[in-house]
Short mmCIF file of C-alpha atoms and ligand atoms in Angstrom, two decimals:
data_model
loop_
_atom_site.label_atom_id
_atom_site.label_comp_id
_atom_site.label_asym_id
_atom_site.label_seq_id
_atom_site.Cartn_x
_atom_site.Cartn_y
_atom_site.Cartn_z
CA UNK A 1 16.72 -14.47 40.62
CA UNK A 2 12.96 -13.78 40.23
CA UNK A 3 11.10 -15.13 37.19
CA UNK A 4 9.99 -13.21 34.11
CA UNK A 5 7.25 -14.64 31.91
CA UNK A 6 8.08 -14.70 28.22
CA UNK A 7 4.96 -14.08 26.14
CA UNK A 8 4.85 -14.51 22.34
CA UNK A 9 2.52 -12.35 20.43
CA UNK A 10 1.91 -12.00 16.65
CA UNK A 11 4.08 -9.05 15.50
CA UNK A 12 1.61 -7.68 13.01
CA UNK A 13 -1.64 -9.22 11.74
CA UNK A 14 -5.16 -10.14 12.70
CA UNK A 15 -4.30 -11.00 16.31
CA UNK A 16 -1.89 -8.24 17.11
CA UNK A 17 -4.04 -5.21 18.04
CA UNK A 18 -6.57 -7.11 20.13
CA UNK A 19 -3.60 -8.91 21.89
CA UNK A 20 -1.89 -5.62 22.65
CA UNK A 21 -5.24 -4.09 23.81
CA UNK A 22 -5.83 -7.05 26.06
CA UNK A 23 -2.47 -6.43 28.02
CA UNK A 24 -3.26 -2.74 28.16
CA UNK A 25 -6.57 -3.55 29.80
CA UNK A 26 -4.84 -5.87 32.21
CA UNK A 27 -2.71 -2.83 33.27
CA UNK A 28 0.46 -4.49 31.83
CA UNK A 29 2.57 -1.80 29.93
CA UNK A 30 5.11 -2.49 27.20
CA UNK A 31 6.29 -0.89 23.93
CA UNK A 32 5.54 -2.42 20.61
CA UNK A 33 5.70 -1.14 17.06
CA UNK A 34 7.73 -1.03 13.96
CA UNK A 35 10.75 -3.27 13.94
CA UNK A 36 10.55 -4.27 17.61
CA UNK A 37 11.29 -7.93 18.30
CA UNK A 38 11.27 -7.87 21.93
CA UNK A 39 10.01 -5.66 24.70
CA UNK A 40 10.09 -5.72 28.48
CA UNK A 41 7.18 -4.64 30.56
CA UNK A 42 7.72 -1.82 32.70
CA UNK A 43 5.31 -2.78 35.47
CA UNK A 44 4.81 -6.66 35.29
CA UNK A 45 7.47 -9.40 35.20
CA UNK A 46 7.00 -10.13 31.63
CA UNK A 47 9.04 -9.93 28.37
CA UNK A 48 7.22 -9.89 25.07
CA UNK A 49 8.41 -11.62 21.82
CA UNK A 50 6.94 -10.39 18.55
CA UNK A 51 6.71 -13.13 15.96
CA UNK A 52 4.80 -14.63 12.95
CA UNK A 53 1.73 -16.29 14.28
CA UNK A 54 2.70 -19.71 12.76
CA UNK A 55 6.03 -19.75 14.74
CA UNK A 56 4.28 -19.15 18.12
CA UNK A 57 3.21 -22.78 18.97
CA UNK A 58 6.68 -24.02 18.11
CA UNK A 59 8.25 -21.45 20.39
CA UNK A 60 6.00 -22.29 23.23
CA UNK A 61 6.58 -26.00 22.77
CA UNK A 62 10.34 -25.45 22.85
CA UNK A 63 10.21 -23.24 25.85
CA UNK A 64 11.68 -20.26 24.22
CA UNK A 65 8.35 -18.53 25.20
CA UNK A 66 6.29 -19.59 28.30
CA UNK A 67 2.87 -18.27 26.88
CA UNK A 68 1.61 -17.28 23.53
CA UNK A 69 -1.42 -15.92 21.80
CA UNK A 70 -2.40 -17.69 18.61
CA UNK A 71 -5.52 -18.66 16.58
CA UNK A 72 -6.98 -21.90 17.72
CA UNK A 73 -7.02 -22.92 14.04
CA UNK A 74 -3.14 -22.72 13.81
CA UNK A 75 -2.69 -24.32 17.36
CA UNK A 76 -4.87 -27.34 16.39
CA UNK A 77 -3.50 -27.65 12.88
CA UNK A 78 0.02 -27.80 14.11
CA UNK A 79 -0.80 -30.19 16.96
CA UNK A 80 2.05 -29.09 19.13
CA UNK A 81 2.01 -30.42 22.75
CA UNK A 82 1.10 -27.01 24.28
CA UNK A 83 -1.76 -26.39 26.56
CA UNK A 84 -4.70 -24.14 25.87
CA UNK A 85 -5.18 -22.21 29.16
CA UNK A 86 -7.82 -19.66 28.14
CA UNK A 87 -10.09 -18.66 25.15
CA UNK A 88 -9.73 -14.91 24.51
CA UNK A 89 -12.94 -14.18 22.51
CA UNK A 90 -11.36 -12.28 19.73
CA UNK A 91 -10.15 -12.91 16.18
CA UNK A 92 -13.09 -15.10 15.72
CA UNK A 93 -13.30 -16.95 12.36
CA UNK A 94 -14.32 -20.32 11.04
CA UNK A 95 -12.56 -22.92 8.72
CA UNK A 96 -15.01 -23.76 5.95
CA UNK A 97 -15.27 -25.79 2.74
CA UNK A 98 -16.25 -23.70 -0.28
CA UNK A 99 -17.12 -24.55 -3.87
CA UNK A 100 -17.74 -22.63 -6.97
CA UNK A 101 -21.05 -20.78 -6.84
CA UNK A 102 -22.70 -22.70 -9.68
CA UNK A 103 -21.86 -26.06 -7.97
CA UNK A 104 -25.02 -28.26 -7.17
CA UNK A 105 -23.93 -29.17 -3.68
CA UNK A 106 -25.65 -32.18 -2.31
CA UNK A 107 -23.54 -32.69 0.87
CA UNK A 108 -20.07 -33.60 2.00
CA UNK A 109 -20.18 -36.81 -0.23
CA UNK A 110 -19.86 -34.42 -3.16
CA UNK A 111 -16.23 -34.14 -2.50
CA UNK A 112 -15.47 -37.87 -2.92
CA UNK A 113 -12.47 -38.19 -5.30
CA UNK A 114 -12.24 -34.36 -5.69
CA UNK A 115 -9.24 -32.10 -5.13
CA UNK A 116 -9.42 -29.67 -2.32
CA UNK A 117 -6.86 -26.82 -1.73
CA UNK A 118 -6.19 -25.69 1.76
CA UNK A 119 -3.45 -24.45 4.21
CA UNK A 120 -5.06 -26.68 6.88
CA UNK A 121 -4.39 -30.33 5.70
CA UNK A 122 -4.57 -31.92 9.10
CA UNK A 123 -7.90 -30.30 10.22
CA UNK A 124 -9.38 -31.05 6.83
CA UNK A 125 -7.98 -34.55 6.67
CA UNK A 126 -9.41 -35.42 10.07
CA UNK A 127 -12.82 -33.91 9.03
CA UNK A 128 -12.90 -35.93 5.85
CA UNK A 129 -11.85 -39.09 7.72
CA UNK A 130 -14.73 -38.50 10.22
CA UNK A 131 -17.18 -38.00 7.37
CA UNK A 132 -15.89 -41.06 5.50
CA UNK A 133 -14.92 -39.06 2.45
CA UNK A 134 -11.87 -39.82 0.37
CA UNK A 135 -10.50 -36.79 -1.43
CA UNK A 136 -7.29 -35.35 -2.56
CA UNK A 137 -5.90 -32.54 -0.31
CA UNK A 138 -3.61 -29.94 -1.95
CA UNK A 139 -1.77 -28.05 0.58
CA UNK A 140 -0.95 -24.52 -0.39
CA UNK A 141 0.28 -21.81 1.81
CA UNK A 142 -1.72 -18.80 0.61
CA UNK A 143 -4.32 -17.35 -1.86
CA UNK A 144 -6.24 -20.65 -1.37
CA UNK A 145 -9.45 -19.03 -2.79
CA UNK A 146 -8.04 -18.77 -6.29
CA UNK A 147 -7.36 -22.52 -6.50
CA UNK A 148 -10.70 -23.33 -8.35
CA UNK A 149 -10.53 -20.58 -10.92
CA UNK A 150 -7.02 -21.65 -12.07
CA UNK A 151 -8.05 -25.26 -12.27
CA UNK A 152 -5.97 -26.48 -9.16
CA UNK A 153 -8.77 -27.81 -7.13
CA UNK A 154 -12.64 -28.28 -7.26
CA UNK A 155 -13.09 -27.04 -3.71
CA UNK A 156 -11.27 -25.05 -1.10
CA UNK A 157 -10.98 -25.21 2.73
CA UNK A 158 -10.08 -21.80 4.19
CA UNK A 159 -10.57 -19.35 6.98
CA UNK A 160 -13.70 -17.25 6.64
CA UNK A 161 -14.67 -14.26 8.55
CA UNK A 162 -17.20 -11.92 6.73
CA UNK A 163 -17.36 -14.26 3.71
CA UNK A 164 -16.49 -11.36 1.28
CA UNK A 165 -13.31 -13.13 0.01
CA UNK A 166 -15.21 -16.22 -1.00
CA UNK A 167 -17.85 -14.02 -2.66
CA UNK A 168 -15.43 -12.03 -4.61
CA UNK A 169 -13.74 -15.22 -5.93
CA UNK A 170 -17.06 -16.72 -7.09
CA UNK A 171 -17.10 -19.33 -4.19
CA UNK A 172 -19.87 -20.36 -1.78
CA UNK A 173 -19.41 -21.67 1.65
CA UNK A 174 -20.96 -25.14 2.10
CA UNK A 175 -19.63 -26.64 5.37
CA UNK A 176 -17.99 -25.18 8.46
CA UNK A 177 -15.38 -27.73 9.87
CA UNK A 178 -13.93 -25.69 12.77
CA UNK A 179 -14.66 -22.54 14.69
CA UNK A 180 -11.77 -20.72 16.09
CA UNK A 181 -10.92 -17.67 18.22
CA UNK A 182 -7.56 -16.34 19.82
CA UNK A 183 -6.35 -18.43 22.57
CA UNK A 184 -3.66 -18.20 25.22
CA UNK A 185 -1.40 -21.22 25.14
CA UNK A 186 1.30 -22.33 27.60
CA UNK A 187 4.20 -24.70 27.66
CA UNK A 188 3.16 -27.74 29.72
CA UNK A 189 5.98 -27.62 32.14
CA UNK A 190 5.97 -24.22 33.67
CA UNK A 191 7.89 -23.92 37.00
CA UNK A 192 6.05 -22.93 40.02
CA UNK A 193 7.18 -19.30 39.96
CA UNK A 194 6.26 -18.92 36.33
CA UNK A 195 2.89 -20.75 36.93
CA UNK A 196 2.08 -18.16 39.74
CA UNK A 197 2.80 -15.35 37.24
CA UNK A 198 0.67 -17.08 34.58
CA UNK A 199 -2.18 -17.44 37.18
CA UNK A 200 -1.92 -13.74 38.08
CA UNK A 201 -2.14 -12.80 34.43
CA UNK A 202 -5.00 -15.12 33.90
CA UNK A 203 -6.86 -13.65 36.84
CA UNK A 204 -6.62 -10.20 35.26
CA UNK A 205 -7.66 -11.46 31.80
CA UNK A 206 -10.67 -13.10 33.41
CA UNK A 207 -11.54 -9.82 35.28
CA UNK A 208 -11.32 -7.82 32.09
CA UNK A 209 -13.48 -10.31 30.10
CA UNK A 210 -16.07 -10.44 32.89
CA UNK A 211 -16.33 -6.67 32.85
CA UNK A 212 -16.91 -6.64 29.07
CA UNK A 213 -19.68 -9.18 29.43
CA UNK A 214 -21.56 -7.37 32.10
CA UNK A 215 -23.12 -3.95 32.58
CA UNK A 216 -23.80 -1.97 35.71
CA UNK A 217 -27.37 -0.99 35.95
CA UNK A 218 -28.92 1.70 38.10
CA UNK A 219 -32.79 2.40 38.18
CA UNK A 220 -35.57 3.84 40.13
CA UNK A 221 -38.32 1.49 41.19
CA UNK A 222 -41.63 1.87 42.93
CA UNK A 223 -41.37 0.03 46.26
CA UNK A 224 -44.37 -2.26 45.37
CA UNK A 225 -42.43 -3.66 42.41
CA UNK A 226 -39.19 -4.20 44.17
CA UNK A 227 -39.50 -7.88 44.55
CA UNK A 228 -40.33 -8.47 40.95
CA UNK A 229 -37.52 -6.12 39.65
CA UNK A 230 -34.84 -7.37 41.99
CA UNK A 231 -35.72 -11.00 40.91
CA UNK A 232 -34.69 -9.95 37.35
CA UNK A 233 -31.46 -8.45 38.67
CA UNK A 234 -29.54 -11.08 40.52
CA UNK A 235 -26.24 -9.06 40.60
CA UNK A 236 -23.01 -10.38 41.90
CA UNK A 237 -24.52 -11.24 45.32
CA UNK A 238 -27.81 -9.50 45.33
CA UNK A 239 -28.77 -6.05 44.08
CA UNK A 240 -28.29 -2.92 46.35
CA UNK A 241 -31.57 -1.13 47.17
CA UNK A 242 -31.64 2.29 48.85
CA UNK A 243 -34.62 4.55 49.46
CA UNK A 244 -35.17 7.57 47.31
CA UNK A 245 -36.02 10.94 48.73
CA UNK A 246 -39.42 10.47 47.06
CA UNK A 247 -41.60 8.25 49.32
CA UNK A 248 -42.56 4.98 47.93
CA UNK A 249 -39.51 4.79 45.58
CA UNK A 250 -36.09 3.12 45.77
CA UNK A 251 -32.86 3.16 43.78
CA UNK A 252 -31.67 -0.30 42.69
CA UNK A 253 -28.08 -0.98 41.60
CA UNK A 254 -26.98 -4.24 40.19
CA UNK A 255 -24.89 -6.03 37.47
CA UNK A 256 -26.43 -7.56 34.37
CA UNK A 257 -24.92 -10.02 31.91
CA UNK A 258 -24.75 -8.64 28.40
CA UNK A 259 -26.52 -11.75 27.00
CA UNK A 260 -29.51 -11.30 29.23
CA UNK A 261 -29.54 -7.52 28.87
CA UNK A 262 -32.20 -6.67 26.35
CA UNK A 263 -34.52 -9.53 27.38
CA UNK A 264 -34.39 -8.42 31.03
CA UNK A 265 -34.42 -4.81 30.47
CA UNK A 266 -37.86 -5.08 28.78
CA UNK A 267 -39.16 -6.97 31.71
CA UNK A 268 -37.75 -4.57 34.24
CA UNK A 269 -39.37 -1.57 32.39
CA UNK A 270 -42.66 -3.50 32.30
CA UNK A 271 -42.50 -4.00 35.98
CA UNK A 272 -42.45 -0.18 36.54
CA UNK A 273 -38.72 0.71 36.63
CA UNK A 274 -37.86 4.23 35.52
CA UNK A 275 -34.66 6.31 34.98
CA UNK A 276 -32.64 3.31 33.99
CA UNK A 277 -28.97 3.91 33.55
CA UNK A 278 -26.69 1.25 32.02
CA UNK A 279 -22.99 1.85 32.66
CA UNK A 280 -19.98 -0.03 31.30
CA UNK A 281 -17.72 -1.78 33.87
CA UNK A 282 -14.03 -1.43 33.69
CA UNK A 283 -12.87 -4.45 35.81
CA UNK A 284 -14.92 -7.10 37.51
CA UNK A 285 -13.29 -9.03 40.35
CA UNK A 286 -15.03 -12.16 41.57
O1 PRT B 301 2.23 -12.67 9.23
P1 PRT B 301 1.72 -13.78 10.07
O2 PRT B 301 2.16 -15.10 9.68
O3 PRT B 301 1.83 -13.54 11.50
O4 PRT B 301 0.08 -13.69 9.93
P2 PRT B 301 -0.88 -14.44 8.92
O5 PRT B 301 -1.10 -13.60 7.63
O6 PRT B 301 -0.52 -15.88 8.73
O7 PRT B 301 -2.22 -14.46 9.71
P3 PRT B 301 -3.27 -13.32 9.92
O8 PRT B 301 -2.78 -12.18 10.59
O9 PRT B 301 -4.03 -13.15 8.59
O10 PRT B 301 -4.36 -14.18 10.85
C1 PRT B 301 -4.06 -14.63 12.16
C2 PRT B 301 -5.22 -15.36 12.78
O11 PRT B 301 -6.38 -14.51 12.69
C3 PRT B 301 -5.67 -16.65 12.02
O12 PRT B 301 -4.87 -17.61 12.24
C4 PRT B 301 -7.15 -16.72 12.44
O13 PRT B 301 -7.06 -17.41 13.74
C5 PRT B 301 -7.49 -15.35 12.69
N1 PRT B 301 -8.41 -14.77 11.65
C6 PRT B 301 -9.63 -14.14 11.92
C7 PRT B 301 -8.20 -14.79 10.28
C8 PRT B 301 -9.35 -14.22 9.80
N2 PRT B 301 -10.29 -13.78 10.73
C9 PRT B 301 -9.41 -14.09 8.22
N3 PRT B 301 -10.42 -13.39 7.90
N4 PRT B 301 -7.25 -15.24 9.51
C10 PRT B 301 -7.36 -15.10 8.27
N5 PRT B 301 -8.38 -14.46 7.57
C11 PRT B 301 -8.26 -14.37 6.01
C12 PRT B 301 -8.61 -15.65 5.42
O14 PRT B 301 -7.41 -16.51 5.15
C13 PRT B 301 -9.15 -15.24 3.95
O15 PRT B 301 -8.10 -14.96 3.11
O16 PRT B 301 -9.17 -13.45 5.56
C14 PRT B 301 -9.70 -13.92 4.34
C15 PRT B 301 -11.32 -14.25 4.70
O17 PRT B 301 -11.83 -13.11 5.33
P4 PRT B 301 -13.34 -12.62 4.87
O18 PRT B 301 -13.65 -11.58 5.88
O19 PRT B 301 -13.28 -12.13 3.46
O20 PRT B 301 -14.14 -13.81 4.99
ZN1 ZN B 302 1.00 -16.80 9.52
#
């Protein structure tokens, strides 16, 4: 019998849409939506389980699922023996300590002997221990941000994204203790058939991510500036240069990393390039 990868995804929450979108971009089709707990892909040997995010590391550890997508914050907090096989770049957030806005914050030592409310007692406990601070950790499972206003704690340690939840609860962020994003986790003992399928999936994910991080660029360049311009456009191997119908001009095609894009584009224009087109790439295979 040939293997089927079982992949655990968050049913509905901050990880779900981007997870579903990632598989779509990898060309892996499956149905999801209201009430569905399981779905089999119609074109890849995979079965999807839709779960609460907190349950995913445990299901992967127990081997009920082979792979899962979960926030790094949840995976590290739970400390399950699963392996992180890839960072996915979405659902980015940070775990931060926050205190009432009027607090005269002088540094982490301010928390000595104080009460801190959090849903992340392990991450917070480790951080405080590293910093040599002894504080009382109150583990609560939700609405952490209201703890100071109801007198439960003097500080909180919670997930922050835009910061607006802290702001509307009269709190200010004073220390970031962990940065998180969605990660792909795997059980440590995948058999060789499942490992091969996981590798195939990972190859697709990397191709999709590489495409997102790069742009295809087409421009016209005067021949005398070709050396200077192509040096700014290394491309996957080297840029493609073809002559234009107009004498003394060439068309240059290449790939440019998103991070270097604006910096290089100015230098490329300054070197004499014209008619620059920047085109999104759908997949990029190395
Ligand atoms: O129902 P289920 O248990 O599956 O989901 P959940 O409600 O436990 O988790 P969910 O969907 O809220 O978050 C899933 C994962 O998304 C988290 O584990 C993080 O890895 C990541 N993530 C990214 C976030 C946020 N951004 C985020 N902003 N998780 C939570 N928040 C919350 C935070 O707890 C706080 O209440 O949003 C509020 C802060 O947001 P800002 O924008 O106001 O700062
Ligand atoms: Zn949850």
